[in-house]
């Protein structure tokens, strides 16, 4: 009992089970919009249909990692002030509105591609807001022994859900996808973001979770003086910089370099999700077989060799 957070310990088994179901379902719906932006050909094709340059098309892929680097520190104070559920639901609504705002871009003429880029930027702002409330909320609804199985089920489930959705989308797209079909996909992303907003509201928390006021200056000073944390942060930034570019550049290469049809480009983008599903399935077995250190070294070797 002492190892649990007070909120998680106060919830019954049935309430925690129901919360886990709501969280996994919310993540499935919400990750549709996130991966539509990161690991799908849809946004690329939409920008191309709007007459966007290659530079602007690729520029929008930088919004998410850039904001993910800049916003977490100020968001810590915001989450502490307003509470996790309010922050999470605000993020969901920003995401839904952003995708809705992308839909009329083809009717805006030359300005449409810049409007769509602005909407992508707005959506990407919602992502660190979501993360800023999501993980603190999970801390308050999961017992320590429930966390590892929960995250395993979460990642496996949403990867299967998104992979199937993207595969079906690729099946209907054909060689040259009409703009109206791309707009329908964006409308689904908006709908799913709204459904995530609705489902998160059902997660049971015993009232507003009060947090101590966050002294950002003091917290930042403590972090800077923590040398291992700084080294790990630099390592993570470099790794994400390399890893995060693989998906967008691969989709761009498939479409512009290999000149594949739209449907094939979208279907091939499912391969990254399929790889994630296999990785989540094998992770436990591999780490028991060779250990964490050898797994990390081997993974980094593959990071280097595969793009070659």
PDB file of C-alpha atoms in Angstrom:
ATOM      1  CA  UNK A   1       0.000   0.000   0.000  1.00  0.00           C
ATOM      2  CA  UNK A   2       2.849   2.358   0.743  1.00  0.00           C
ATOM      3  CA  UNK A   3       4.290   1.849  -2.757  1.00  0.00           C
ATOM      4  CA  UNK A   4       1.128   3.046  -4.459  1.00  0.00           C
ATOM      5  CA  UNK A   5       0.005   6.583  -5.024  1.00  0.00           C
ATOM      6  CA  UNK A   6      -2.903   7.629  -2.782  1.00  0.00           C
ATOM      7  CA  UNK A   7      -5.279   8.047  -5.703  1.00  0.00           C
ATOM      8  CA  UNK A   8      -4.581   4.626  -7.256  1.00  0.00           C
ATOM      9  CA  UNK A   9      -4.939   2.927  -3.885  1.00  0.00           C
ATOM     10  CA  UNK A  10      -8.297   4.625  -3.339  1.00  0.00           C
ATOM     11  CA  UNK A  11      -9.796   3.148  -6.512  1.00  0.00           C
ATOM     12  CA  UNK A  12     -11.402  -0.293  -6.512  1.00  0.00           C
ATOM     13  CA  UNK A  13     -10.220  -3.105  -8.773  1.00  0.00           C
ATOM     14  CA  UNK A  14     -13.308  -2.648 -10.962  1.00  0.00           C
ATOM     15  CA  UNK A  15     -12.700   1.109 -11.272  1.00  0.00           C
ATOM     16  CA  UNK A  16      -9.056   0.629 -12.207  1.00  0.00           C
ATOM     17  CA  UNK A  17      -9.994  -2.040 -14.755  1.00  0.00           C
ATOM     18  CA  UNK A  18     -12.579   0.286 -16.281  1.00  0.00           C
ATOM     19  CA  UNK A  19     -10.039   3.126 -16.308  1.00  0.00           C
ATOM     20  CA  UNK A  20      -7.516   0.942 -18.136  1.00  0.00           C
ATOM     21  CA  UNK A  21     -10.121   0.105 -20.775  1.00  0.00           C
ATOM     22  CA  UNK A  22     -10.995   3.787 -21.247  1.00  0.00           C
ATOM     23  CA  UNK A  23      -7.327   4.777 -21.501  1.00  0.00           C
ATOM     24  CA  UNK A  24      -6.486   2.118 -24.093  1.00  0.00           C
ATOM     25  CA  UNK A  25      -9.577   3.000 -26.141  1.00  0.00           C
ATOM     26  CA  UNK A  26      -8.790   6.719 -25.943  1.00  0.00           C
ATOM     27  CA  UNK A  27      -5.229   6.038 -27.062  1.00  0.00           C
ATOM     28  CA  UNK A  28      -6.401   3.990 -30.056  1.00  0.00           C
ATOM     29  CA  UNK A  29      -8.607   6.840 -31.255  1.00  0.00           C
ATOM     30  CA  UNK A  30      -6.091   9.568 -30.483  1.00  0.00           C
ATOM     31  CA  UNK A  31      -3.100   7.837 -32.065  1.00  0.00           C
ATOM     32  CA  UNK A  32      -4.958   7.728 -35.380  1.00  0.00           C
ATOM     33  CA  UNK A  33      -4.460  11.475 -35.769  1.00  0.00           C
ATOM     34  CA  UNK A  34      -0.913  11.403 -34.415  1.00  0.00           C
ATOM     35  CA  UNK A  35       0.292   8.653 -36.747  1.00  0.00           C
ATOM     36  CA  UNK A  36      -1.652  10.129 -39.650  1.00  0.00           C
ATOM     37  CA  UNK A  37       0.763  13.033 -39.294  1.00  0.00           C
ATOM     38  CA  UNK A  38       3.931  11.040 -38.513  1.00  0.00           C
ATOM     39  CA  UNK A  39       3.751   7.643 -40.210  1.00  0.00           C
ATOM     40  CA  UNK A  40       1.253   7.987 -43.009  1.00  0.00           C
ATOM     41  CA  UNK A  41       1.261   9.174 -46.612  1.00  0.00           C
ATOM     42  CA  UNK A  42      -2.047  11.015 -46.147  1.00  0.00           C
ATOM     43  CA  UNK A  43      -0.674  14.387 -45.026  1.00  0.00           C
ATOM     44  CA  UNK A  44       2.083  14.263 -47.674  1.00  0.00           C
ATOM     45  CA  UNK A  45      -0.473  13.579 -50.388  1.00  0.00           C
ATOM     46  CA  UNK A  46      -2.703  16.340 -49.075  1.00  0.00           C
ATOM     47  CA  UNK A  47       0.116  18.882 -49.234  1.00  0.00           C
ATOM     48  CA  UNK A  48       1.012  17.716 -52.750  1.00  0.00           C
ATOM     49  CA  UNK A  49      -2.631  18.108 -53.791  1.00  0.00           C
ATOM     50  CA  UNK A  50      -2.548  21.657 -52.417  1.00  0.00           C
ATOM     51  CA  UNK A  51       0.428  22.473 -54.648  1.00  0.00           C
ATOM     52  CA  UNK A  52       2.923  22.616 -51.796  1.00  0.00           C
ATOM     53  CA  UNK A  53       6.673  22.668 -52.385  1.00  0.00           C
ATOM     54  CA  UNK A  54       8.820  19.782 -51.166  1.00  0.00           C
ATOM     55  CA  UNK A  55      10.306  22.092 -48.530  1.00  0.00           C
ATOM     56  CA  UNK A  56       6.952  23.001 -46.977  1.00  0.00           C
ATOM     57  CA  UNK A  57       5.757  19.395 -47.205  1.00  0.00           C
ATOM     58  CA  UNK A  58       8.739  18.190 -45.188  1.00  0.00           C
ATOM     59  CA  UNK A  59       8.817  21.241 -42.917  1.00  0.00           C
ATOM     60  CA  UNK A  60       5.552  20.265 -41.237  1.00  0.00           C
ATOM     61  CA  UNK A  61       7.168  17.003 -40.074  1.00  0.00           C
ATOM     62  CA  UNK A  62       9.500  19.054 -37.837  1.00  0.00           C
ATOM     63  CA  UNK A  63       6.716  20.735 -35.853  1.00  0.00           C
ATOM     64  CA  UNK A  64       6.006  17.818 -33.522  1.00  0.00           C
ATOM     65  CA  UNK A  65       9.580  17.054 -32.354  1.00  0.00           C
ATOM     66  CA  UNK A  66      10.385  20.772 -32.069  1.00  0.00           C
ATOM     67  CA  UNK A  67       7.395  21.530 -29.868  1.00  0.00           C
ATOM     68  CA  UNK A  68       7.983  18.313 -27.949  1.00  0.00           C
ATOM     69  CA  UNK A  69      11.388  19.761 -27.047  1.00  0.00           C
ATOM     70  CA  UNK A  70      10.207  23.290 -26.158  1.00  0.00           C
ATOM     71  CA  UNK A  71       6.916  22.819 -24.310  1.00  0.00           C
ATOM     72  CA  UNK A  72       7.323  20.107 -21.608  1.00  0.00           C
ATOM     73  CA  UNK A  73       8.952  22.415 -19.037  1.00  0.00           C
ATOM     74  CA  UNK A  74       6.290  25.174 -19.073  1.00  0.00           C
ATOM     75  CA  UNK A  75       3.573  22.533 -19.317  1.00  0.00           C
ATOM     76  CA  UNK A  76       4.648  21.076 -15.977  1.00  0.00           C
ATOM     77  CA  UNK A  77       3.461  24.251 -14.272  1.00  0.00           C
ATOM     78  CA  UNK A  78       0.263  24.413 -16.334  1.00  0.00           C
ATOM     79  CA  UNK A  79      -0.691  20.816 -15.507  1.00  0.00           C
ATOM     80  CA  UNK A  80      -0.078  21.420 -11.805  1.00  0.00           C
ATOM     81  CA  UNK A  81      -2.375  24.452 -11.906  1.00  0.00           C
ATOM     82  CA  UNK A  82      -5.326  23.152 -13.936  1.00  0.00           C
ATOM     83  CA  UNK A  83      -5.275  19.376 -13.360  1.00  0.00           C
ATOM     84  CA  UNK A  84      -4.539  16.440 -15.607  1.00  0.00           C
ATOM     85  CA  UNK A  85      -7.998  15.706 -17.021  1.00  0.00           C
ATOM     86  CA  UNK A  86      -8.681  19.296 -17.981  1.00  0.00           C
ATOM     87  CA  UNK A  87      -5.309  19.516 -19.737  1.00  0.00           C
ATOM     88  CA  UNK A  88      -5.826  16.212 -21.552  1.00  0.00           C
ATOM     89  CA  UNK A  89      -9.320  17.112 -22.735  1.00  0.00           C
ATOM     90  CA  UNK A  90      -8.088  20.517 -23.893  1.00  0.00           C
ATOM     91  CA  UNK A  91      -5.447  18.743 -25.952  1.00  0.00           C
ATOM     92  CA  UNK A  92      -8.072  16.463 -27.523  1.00  0.00           C
ATOM     93  CA  UNK A  93     -10.263  19.391 -28.475  1.00  0.00           C
ATOM     94  CA  UNK A  94      -7.333  21.306 -30.002  1.00  0.00           C
ATOM     95  CA  UNK A  95      -6.522  18.210 -32.046  1.00  0.00           C
ATOM     96  CA  UNK A  96     -10.104  17.787 -33.260  1.00  0.00           C
ATOM     97  CA  UNK A  97     -10.414  21.460 -34.241  1.00  0.00           C
ATOM     98  CA  UNK A  98      -7.039  21.401 -36.010  1.00  0.00           C
ATOM     99  CA  UNK A  99      -8.044  18.513 -38.259  1.00  0.00           C
ATOM    100  CA  UNK A 100     -11.411  20.106 -38.943  1.00  0.00           C
ATOM    101  CA  UNK A 101      -9.622  23.290 -40.008  1.00  0.00           C
ATOM    102  CA  UNK A 102      -7.470  21.366 -42.508  1.00  0.00           C
ATOM    103  CA  UNK A 103     -10.484  20.133 -44.459  1.00  0.00           C
ATOM    104  CA  UNK A 104     -11.380  23.420 -46.279  1.00  0.00           C
ATOM    105  CA  UNK A 105      -7.745  24.074 -47.340  1.00  0.00           C
ATOM    106  CA  UNK A 106      -8.304  23.026 -51.030  1.00  0.00           C
ATOM    107  CA  UNK A 107     -10.957  25.730 -51.354  1.00  0.00           C
ATOM    108  CA  UNK A 108      -8.563  28.495 -50.256  1.00  0.00           C
ATOM    109  CA  UNK A 109      -6.513  28.629 -53.431  1.00  0.00           C
ATOM    110  CA  UNK A 110      -2.814  29.462 -53.115  1.00  0.00           C
ATOM    111  CA  UNK A 111      -3.160  30.179 -49.396  1.00  0.00           C
ATOM    112  CA  UNK A 112      -4.487  26.650 -48.732  1.00  0.00           C
ATOM    113  CA  UNK A 113      -1.104  24.981 -48.295  1.00  0.00           C
ATOM    114  CA  UNK A 114       0.002  27.578 -45.747  1.00  0.00           C
ATOM    115  CA  UNK A 115      -3.294  27.258 -43.908  1.00  0.00           C
ATOM    116  CA  UNK A 116      -2.824  23.487 -43.747  1.00  0.00           C
ATOM    117  CA  UNK A 117       0.727  23.945 -42.404  1.00  0.00           C
ATOM    118  CA  UNK A 118      -0.646  26.267 -39.711  1.00  0.00           C
ATOM    119  CA  UNK A 119      -3.245  23.645 -38.777  1.00  0.00           C
ATOM    120  CA  UNK A 120      -0.504  21.002 -38.537  1.00  0.00           C
ATOM    121  CA  UNK A 121       1.413  23.325 -36.222  1.00  0.00           C
ATOM    122  CA  UNK A 122      -1.694  23.795 -34.073  1.00  0.00           C
ATOM    123  CA  UNK A 123      -2.247  20.056 -33.886  1.00  0.00           C
ATOM    124  CA  UNK A 124       1.371  19.472 -32.923  1.00  0.00           C
ATOM    125  CA  UNK A 125       0.953  21.935 -30.041  1.00  0.00           C
ATOM    126  CA  UNK A 126      -1.738  19.622 -28.659  1.00  0.00           C
ATOM    127  CA  UNK A 127       0.615  16.636 -28.505  1.00  0.00           C
ATOM    128  CA  UNK A 128       2.976  17.763 -25.706  1.00  0.00           C
ATOM    129  CA  UNK A 129      -0.097  19.113 -23.904  1.00  0.00           C
ATOM    130  CA  UNK A 130      -1.546  15.601 -24.029  1.00  0.00           C
ATOM    131  CA  UNK A 131       1.690  14.030 -22.794  1.00  0.00           C
ATOM    132  CA  UNK A 132       1.947  16.582 -19.995  1.00  0.00           C
ATOM    133  CA  UNK A 133      -1.339  15.383 -18.518  1.00  0.00           C
ATOM    134  CA  UNK A 134      -1.442  11.779 -19.731  1.00  0.00           C
ATOM    135  CA  UNK A 135       1.445  10.302 -17.767  1.00  0.00           C
ATOM    136  CA  UNK A 136       0.616  12.056 -14.472  1.00  0.00           C
ATOM    137  CA  UNK A 137      -2.951  10.795 -14.848  1.00  0.00           C
ATOM    138  CA  UNK A 138      -1.758   7.216 -15.376  1.00  0.00           C
ATOM    139  CA  UNK A 139       0.367   7.530 -12.242  1.00  0.00           C
ATOM    140  CA  UNK A 140      -2.811   8.239 -10.312  1.00  0.00           C
ATOM    141  CA  UNK A 141      -4.929   5.386 -11.693  1.00  0.00           C
ATOM    142  CA  UNK A 142      -2.450   2.487 -11.950  1.00  0.00           C
ATOM    143  CA  UNK A 143      -0.880   0.440  -9.217  1.00  0.00           C
ATOM    144  CA  UNK A 144       2.853  -0.158  -9.706  1.00  0.00           C
ATOM    145  CA  UNK A 145       2.341  -3.820 -10.630  1.00  0.00           C
ATOM    146  CA  UNK A 146      -0.285  -2.846 -13.245  1.00  0.00           C
ATOM    147  CA  UNK A 147       1.922  -0.444 -15.203  1.00  0.00           C
ATOM    148  CA  UNK A 148       4.108  -2.809 -17.242  1.00  0.00           C
ATOM    149  CA  UNK A 149       1.187  -5.002 -18.455  1.00  0.00           C
ATOM    150  CA  UNK A 150      -0.873  -1.887 -19.138  1.00  0.00           C
ATOM    151  CA  UNK A 151       1.735  -0.228 -21.361  1.00  0.00           C
ATOM    152  CA  UNK A 152       2.377  -3.502 -23.180  1.00  0.00           C
ATOM    153  CA  UNK A 153      -1.350  -3.967 -23.909  1.00  0.00           C
ATOM    154  CA  UNK A 154      -1.698  -0.287 -24.777  1.00  0.00           C
ATOM    155  CA  UNK A 155       1.053  -0.231 -27.395  1.00  0.00           C
ATOM    156  CA  UNK A 156       0.113  -3.565 -28.902  1.00  0.00           C
ATOM    157  CA  UNK A 157      -3.581  -2.665 -29.148  1.00  0.00           C
ATOM    158  CA  UNK A 158      -3.209   0.775 -30.688  1.00  0.00           C
ATOM    159  CA  UNK A 159      -0.560  -0.483 -33.136  1.00  0.00           C
ATOM    160  CA  UNK A 160      -2.946  -3.205 -34.369  1.00  0.00           C
ATOM    161  CA  UNK A 161      -5.843  -0.731 -34.559  1.00  0.00           C
ATOM    162  CA  UNK A 162      -3.896   1.918 -36.481  1.00  0.00           C
ATOM    163  CA  UNK A 163      -2.192  -0.617 -38.724  1.00  0.00           C
ATOM    164  CA  UNK A 164      -5.519  -2.089 -39.815  1.00  0.00           C
ATOM    165  CA  UNK A 165      -7.043   1.361 -40.318  1.00  0.00           C
ATOM    166  CA  UNK A 166      -4.126   2.554 -42.461  1.00  0.00           C
ATOM    167  CA  UNK A 167      -4.127  -0.664 -44.503  1.00  0.00           C
ATOM    168  CA  UNK A 168      -7.840  -0.287 -45.269  1.00  0.00           C
ATOM    169  CA  UNK A 169      -7.287   3.356 -46.228  1.00  0.00           C
ATOM    170  CA  UNK A 170      -4.509   2.340 -48.631  1.00  0.00           C
ATOM    171  CA  UNK A 171      -6.787  -0.276 -50.196  1.00  0.00           C
ATOM    172  CA  UNK A 172      -9.372   2.374 -51.140  1.00  0.00           C
ATOM    173  CA  UNK A 173      -6.926   5.081 -52.266  1.00  0.00           C
ATOM    174  CA  UNK A 174      -5.778   3.676 -55.605  1.00  0.00           C
ATOM    175  CA  UNK A 175      -2.998   5.224 -57.695  1.00  0.00           C
ATOM    176  CA  UNK A 176      -4.227   8.824 -57.633  1.00  0.00           C
ATOM    177  CA  UNK A 177      -6.335   9.615 -54.601  1.00  0.00           C
ATOM    178  CA  UNK A 178      -9.062  12.253 -55.047  1.00  0.00           C
ATOM    179  CA  UNK A 179      -8.840  15.197 -52.688  1.00  0.00           C
ATOM    180  CA  UNK A 180     -12.309  14.539 -51.302  1.00  0.00           C
ATOM    181  CA  UNK A 181     -11.179  11.117 -50.042  1.00  0.00           C
ATOM    182  CA  UNK A 182      -8.203  12.671 -48.263  1.00  0.00           C
ATOM    183  CA  UNK A 183     -10.627  15.157 -46.680  1.00  0.00           C
ATOM    184  CA  UNK A 184     -12.738  12.239 -45.435  1.00  0.00           C
ATOM    185  CA  UNK A 185      -9.661  10.748 -43.766  1.00  0.00           C
ATOM    186  CA  UNK A 186      -8.964  14.089 -42.087  1.00  0.00           C
ATOM    187  CA  UNK A 187     -12.578  14.195 -40.918  1.00  0.00           C
ATOM    188  CA  UNK A 188     -12.111  10.759 -39.320  1.00  0.00           C
ATOM    189  CA  UNK A 189      -9.018  12.069 -37.536  1.00  0.00           C
ATOM    190  CA  UNK A 190     -11.067  14.966 -36.174  1.00  0.00           C
ATOM    191  CA  UNK A 191     -13.875  12.606 -35.117  1.00  0.00           C
ATOM    192  CA  UNK A 192     -11.459  10.254 -33.369  1.00  0.00           C
ATOM    193  CA  UNK A 193      -9.846  13.161 -31.503  1.00  0.00           C
ATOM    194  CA  UNK A 194     -13.295  14.176 -30.292  1.00  0.00           C
ATOM    195  CA  UNK A 195     -14.019  10.568 -29.249  1.00  0.00           C
ATOM    196  CA  UNK A 196     -10.777  10.582 -27.268  1.00  0.00           C
ATOM    197  CA  UNK A 197     -11.995  13.768 -25.544  1.00  0.00           C
ATOM    198  CA  UNK A 198     -15.277  12.012 -24.730  1.00  0.00           C
ATOM    199  CA  UNK A 199     -13.672   8.809 -23.427  1.00  0.00           C
ATOM    200  CA  UNK A 200     -11.099  10.570 -21.243  1.00  0.00           C
ATOM    201  CA  UNK A 201     -13.965  12.313 -19.462  1.00  0.00           C
ATOM    202  CA  UNK A 202     -15.128   8.866 -18.261  1.00  0.00           C
ATOM    203  CA  UNK A 203     -11.855   8.077 -16.484  1.00  0.00           C
ATOM    204  CA  UNK A 204     -12.610   8.084 -12.778  1.00  0.00           C
ATOM    205  CA  UNK A 205     -10.457  10.260 -10.552  1.00  0.00           C
ATOM    206  CA  UNK A 206     -11.481  11.243  -6.994  1.00  0.00           C
ATOM    207  CA  UNK A 207     -11.993  14.902  -7.793  1.00  0.00           C
ATOM    208  CA  UNK A 208      -9.371  17.400  -8.911  1.00  0.00           C
ATOM    209  CA  UNK A 209      -5.885  16.102  -8.173  1.00  0.00           C
ATOM    210  CA  UNK A 210      -4.089  18.800  -6.264  1.00  0.00           C
ATOM    211  CA  UNK A 211      -0.396  19.262  -6.932  1.00  0.00           C
ATOM    212  CA  UNK A 212       2.239  21.344  -5.251  1.00  0.00           C
ATOM    213  CA  UNK A 213       3.049  24.573  -7.124  1.00  0.00           C
ATOM    214  CA  UNK A 214       5.923  24.007  -9.538  1.00  0.00           C
ATOM    215  CA  UNK A 215       8.965  26.271  -9.237  1.00  0.00           C
ATOM    216  CA  UNK A 216      10.178  25.988 -12.822  1.00  0.00           C
ATOM    217  CA  UNK A 217      13.421  27.883 -12.197  1.00  0.00           C
ATOM    218  CA  UNK A 218      14.335  25.631  -9.261  1.00  0.00           C
ATOM    219  CA  UNK A 219      13.306  22.458 -11.111  1.00  0.00           C
ATOM    220  CA  UNK A 220      15.327  23.461 -14.177  1.00  0.00           C
ATOM    221  CA  UNK A 221      18.367  24.191 -11.992  1.00  0.00           C
ATOM    222  CA  UNK A 222      18.141  20.762 -10.373  1.00  0.00           C
ATOM    223  CA  UNK A 223      17.872  19.105 -13.781  1.00  0.00           C
ATOM    224  CA  UNK A 224      20.858  20.985 -15.220  1.00  0.00           C
ATOM    225  CA  UNK A 225      23.046  19.951 -12.281  1.00  0.00           C
ATOM    226  CA  UNK A 226      22.097  16.293 -12.802  1.00  0.00           C
ATOM    227  CA  UNK A 227      24.886  15.171 -15.174  1.00  0.00           C
ATOM    228  CA  UNK A 228      23.484  11.661 -15.955  1.00  0.00           C
ATOM    229  CA  UNK A 229      20.099  13.211 -16.729  1.00  0.00           C
ATOM    230  CA  UNK A 230      21.689  15.773 -19.057  1.00  0.00           C
ATOM    231  CA  UNK A 231      23.673  13.080 -20.869  1.00  0.00           C
ATOM    232  CA  UNK A 232      20.589  10.912 -21.265  1.00  0.00           C
ATOM    233  CA  UNK A 233      18.596  13.913 -22.533  1.00  0.00           C
ATOM    234  CA  UNK A 234      21.234  14.688 -25.179  1.00  0.00           C
ATOM    235  CA  UNK A 235      21.314  11.024 -26.172  1.00  0.00           C
ATOM    236  CA  UNK A 236      17.497  10.926 -26.420  1.00  0.00           C
ATOM    237  CA  UNK A 237      17.429  14.087 -28.547  1.00  0.00           C
ATOM    238  CA  UNK A 238      20.006  12.687 -30.976  1.00  0.00           C
ATOM    239  CA  UNK A 239      18.232   9.336 -31.164  1.00  0.00           C
ATOM    240  CA  UNK A 240      14.811  10.886 -31.745  1.00  0.00           C
ATOM    241  CA  UNK A 241      16.282  13.276 -34.324  1.00  0.00           C
ATOM    242  CA  UNK A 242      17.557  10.306 -36.310  1.00  0.00           C
ATOM    243  CA  UNK A 243      14.677   7.944 -35.665  1.00  0.00           C
ATOM    244  CA  UNK A 244      11.943  10.547 -36.096  1.00  0.00           C
ATOM    245  CA  UNK A 245      13.094  11.422 -39.606  1.00  0.00           C
ATOM    246  CA  UNK A 246      12.949   7.843 -40.920  1.00  0.00           C
ATOM    247  CA  UNK A 247       9.159   7.681 -41.326  1.00  0.00           C
ATOM    248  CA  UNK A 248       8.609  11.017 -43.109  1.00  0.00           C
ATOM    249  CA  UNK A 249      11.635  10.639 -45.405  1.00  0.00           C
ATOM    250  CA  UNK A 250      10.695   7.055 -46.257  1.00  0.00           C
ATOM    251  CA  UNK A 251       7.145   8.005 -47.228  1.00  0.00           C
ATOM    252  CA  UNK A 252       8.477  10.982 -49.197  1.00  0.00           C
ATOM    253  CA  UNK A 253      11.012   8.758 -50.975  1.00  0.00           C
ATOM    254  CA  UNK A 254       8.361   6.153 -51.818  1.00  0.00           C
ATOM    255  CA  UNK A 255       6.081   8.770 -53.348  1.00  0.00           C
ATOM    256  CA  UNK A 256       8.503  11.215 -54.974  1.00  0.00           C
ATOM    257  CA  UNK A 257      11.598   9.061 -55.564  1.00  0.00           C
ATOM    258  CA  UNK A 258      10.098   5.709 -56.498  1.00  0.00           C
ATOM    259  CA  UNK A 259       6.911   7.322 -57.896  1.00  0.00           C
ATOM    260  CA  UNK A 260       4.646   4.738 -56.304  1.00  0.00           C
ATOM    261  CA  UNK A 261       0.889   5.136 -56.435  1.00  0.00           C
ATOM    262  CA  UNK A 262      -0.896   6.806 -53.524  1.00  0.00           C
ATOM    263  CA  UNK A 263      -2.476   3.603 -52.257  1.00  0.00           C
ATOM    264  CA  UNK A 264       0.817   1.699 -52.358  1.00  0.00           C
ATOM    265  CA  UNK A 265       2.629   4.535 -50.549  1.00  0.00           C
ATOM    266  CA  UNK A 266      -0.003   4.474 -47.810  1.00  0.00           C
ATOM    267  CA  UNK A 267       0.047   0.673 -47.562  1.00  0.00           C
ATOM    268  CA  UNK A 268       3.842   0.614 -47.316  1.00  0.00           C
ATOM    269  CA  UNK A 269       3.668   3.130 -44.471  1.00  0.00           C
ATOM    270  CA  UNK A 270       1.889   0.408 -42.497  1.00  0.00           C
ATOM    271  CA  UNK A 271       5.178  -1.526 -42.465  1.00  0.00           C
ATOM    272  CA  UNK A 272       6.550   0.748 -39.718  1.00  0.00           C
ATOM    273  CA  UNK A 273       3.521  -0.002 -37.568  1.00  0.00           C
ATOM    274  CA  UNK A 274       3.800  -3.733 -38.292  1.00  0.00           C
ATOM    275  CA  UNK A 275       7.435  -3.551 -37.211  1.00  0.00           C
ATOM    276  CA  UNK A 276       6.383  -1.893 -33.952  1.00  0.00           C
ATOM    277  CA  UNK A 277       3.841  -4.657 -33.279  1.00  0.00           C
ATOM    278  CA  UNK A 278       6.494  -7.328 -33.835  1.00  0.00           C
ATOM    279  CA  UNK A 279       8.937  -5.407 -31.655  1.00  0.00           C
ATOM    280  CA  UNK A 280       6.474  -5.097 -28.777  1.00  0.00           C
ATOM    281  CA  UNK A 281       5.709  -8.812 -29.067  1.00  0.00           C
ATOM    282  CA  UNK A 282       9.383  -9.898 -29.082  1.00  0.00           C
ATOM    283  CA  UNK A 283      10.744  -7.349 -26.607  1.00  0.00           C
ATOM    284  CA  UNK A 284      10.194  -9.393 -23.447  1.00  0.00           C
ATOM    285  CA  UNK A 285      11.597 -12.587 -24.961  1.00  0.00           C
ATOM    286  CA  UNK A 286      14.691 -10.899 -26.436  1.00  0.00           C
ATOM    287  CA  UNK A 287      15.565  -8.974 -23.277  1.00  0.00           C
ATOM    288  CA  UNK A 288      15.347 -12.169 -21.223  1.00  0.00           C
ATOM    289  CA  UNK A 289      17.554 -13.942 -23.759  1.00  0.00           C
ATOM    290  CA  UNK A 290      20.386 -11.420 -24.249  1.00  0.00           C
ATOM    291  CA  UNK A 291      19.882  -8.749 -21.574  1.00  0.00           C
ATOM    292  CA  UNK A 292      19.283  -5.005 -21.710  1.00  0.00           C
ATOM    293  CA  UNK A 293      22.838  -3.907 -22.573  1.00  0.00           C
ATOM    294  CA  UNK A 294      23.247  -6.218 -25.580  1.00  0.00           C
ATOM    295  CA  UNK A 295      19.751  -5.334 -26.756  1.00  0.00           C
ATOM    296  CA  UNK A 296      20.553  -1.607 -26.676  1.00  0.00           C
ATOM    297  CA  UNK A 297      23.824  -2.097 -28.570  1.00  0.00           C
ATOM    298  CA  UNK A 298      22.179  -4.340 -31.141  1.00  0.00           C
ATOM    299  CA  UNK A 299      19.291  -1.909 -31.643  1.00  0.00           C
ATOM    300  CA  UNK A 300      21.708   0.963 -32.289  1.00  0.00           C
ATOM    301  CA  UNK A 301      23.655  -1.114 -34.811  1.00  0.00           C
ATOM    302  CA  UNK A 302      20.409  -1.778 -36.667  1.00  0.00           C
ATOM    303  CA  UNK A 303      19.560   1.952 -36.503  1.00  0.00           C
ATOM    304  CA  UNK A 304      22.803   2.582 -38.409  1.00  0.00           C
ATOM    305  CA  UNK A 305      22.637  -0.292 -40.892  1.00  0.00           C
ATOM    306  CA  UNK A 306      18.971  -0.269 -41.946  1.00  0.00           C
ATOM    307  CA  UNK A 307      18.920   3.214 -43.594  1.00  0.00           C
ATOM    308  CA  UNK A 308      22.036   2.223 -45.581  1.00  0.00           C
TER     309      UNK A 308
END
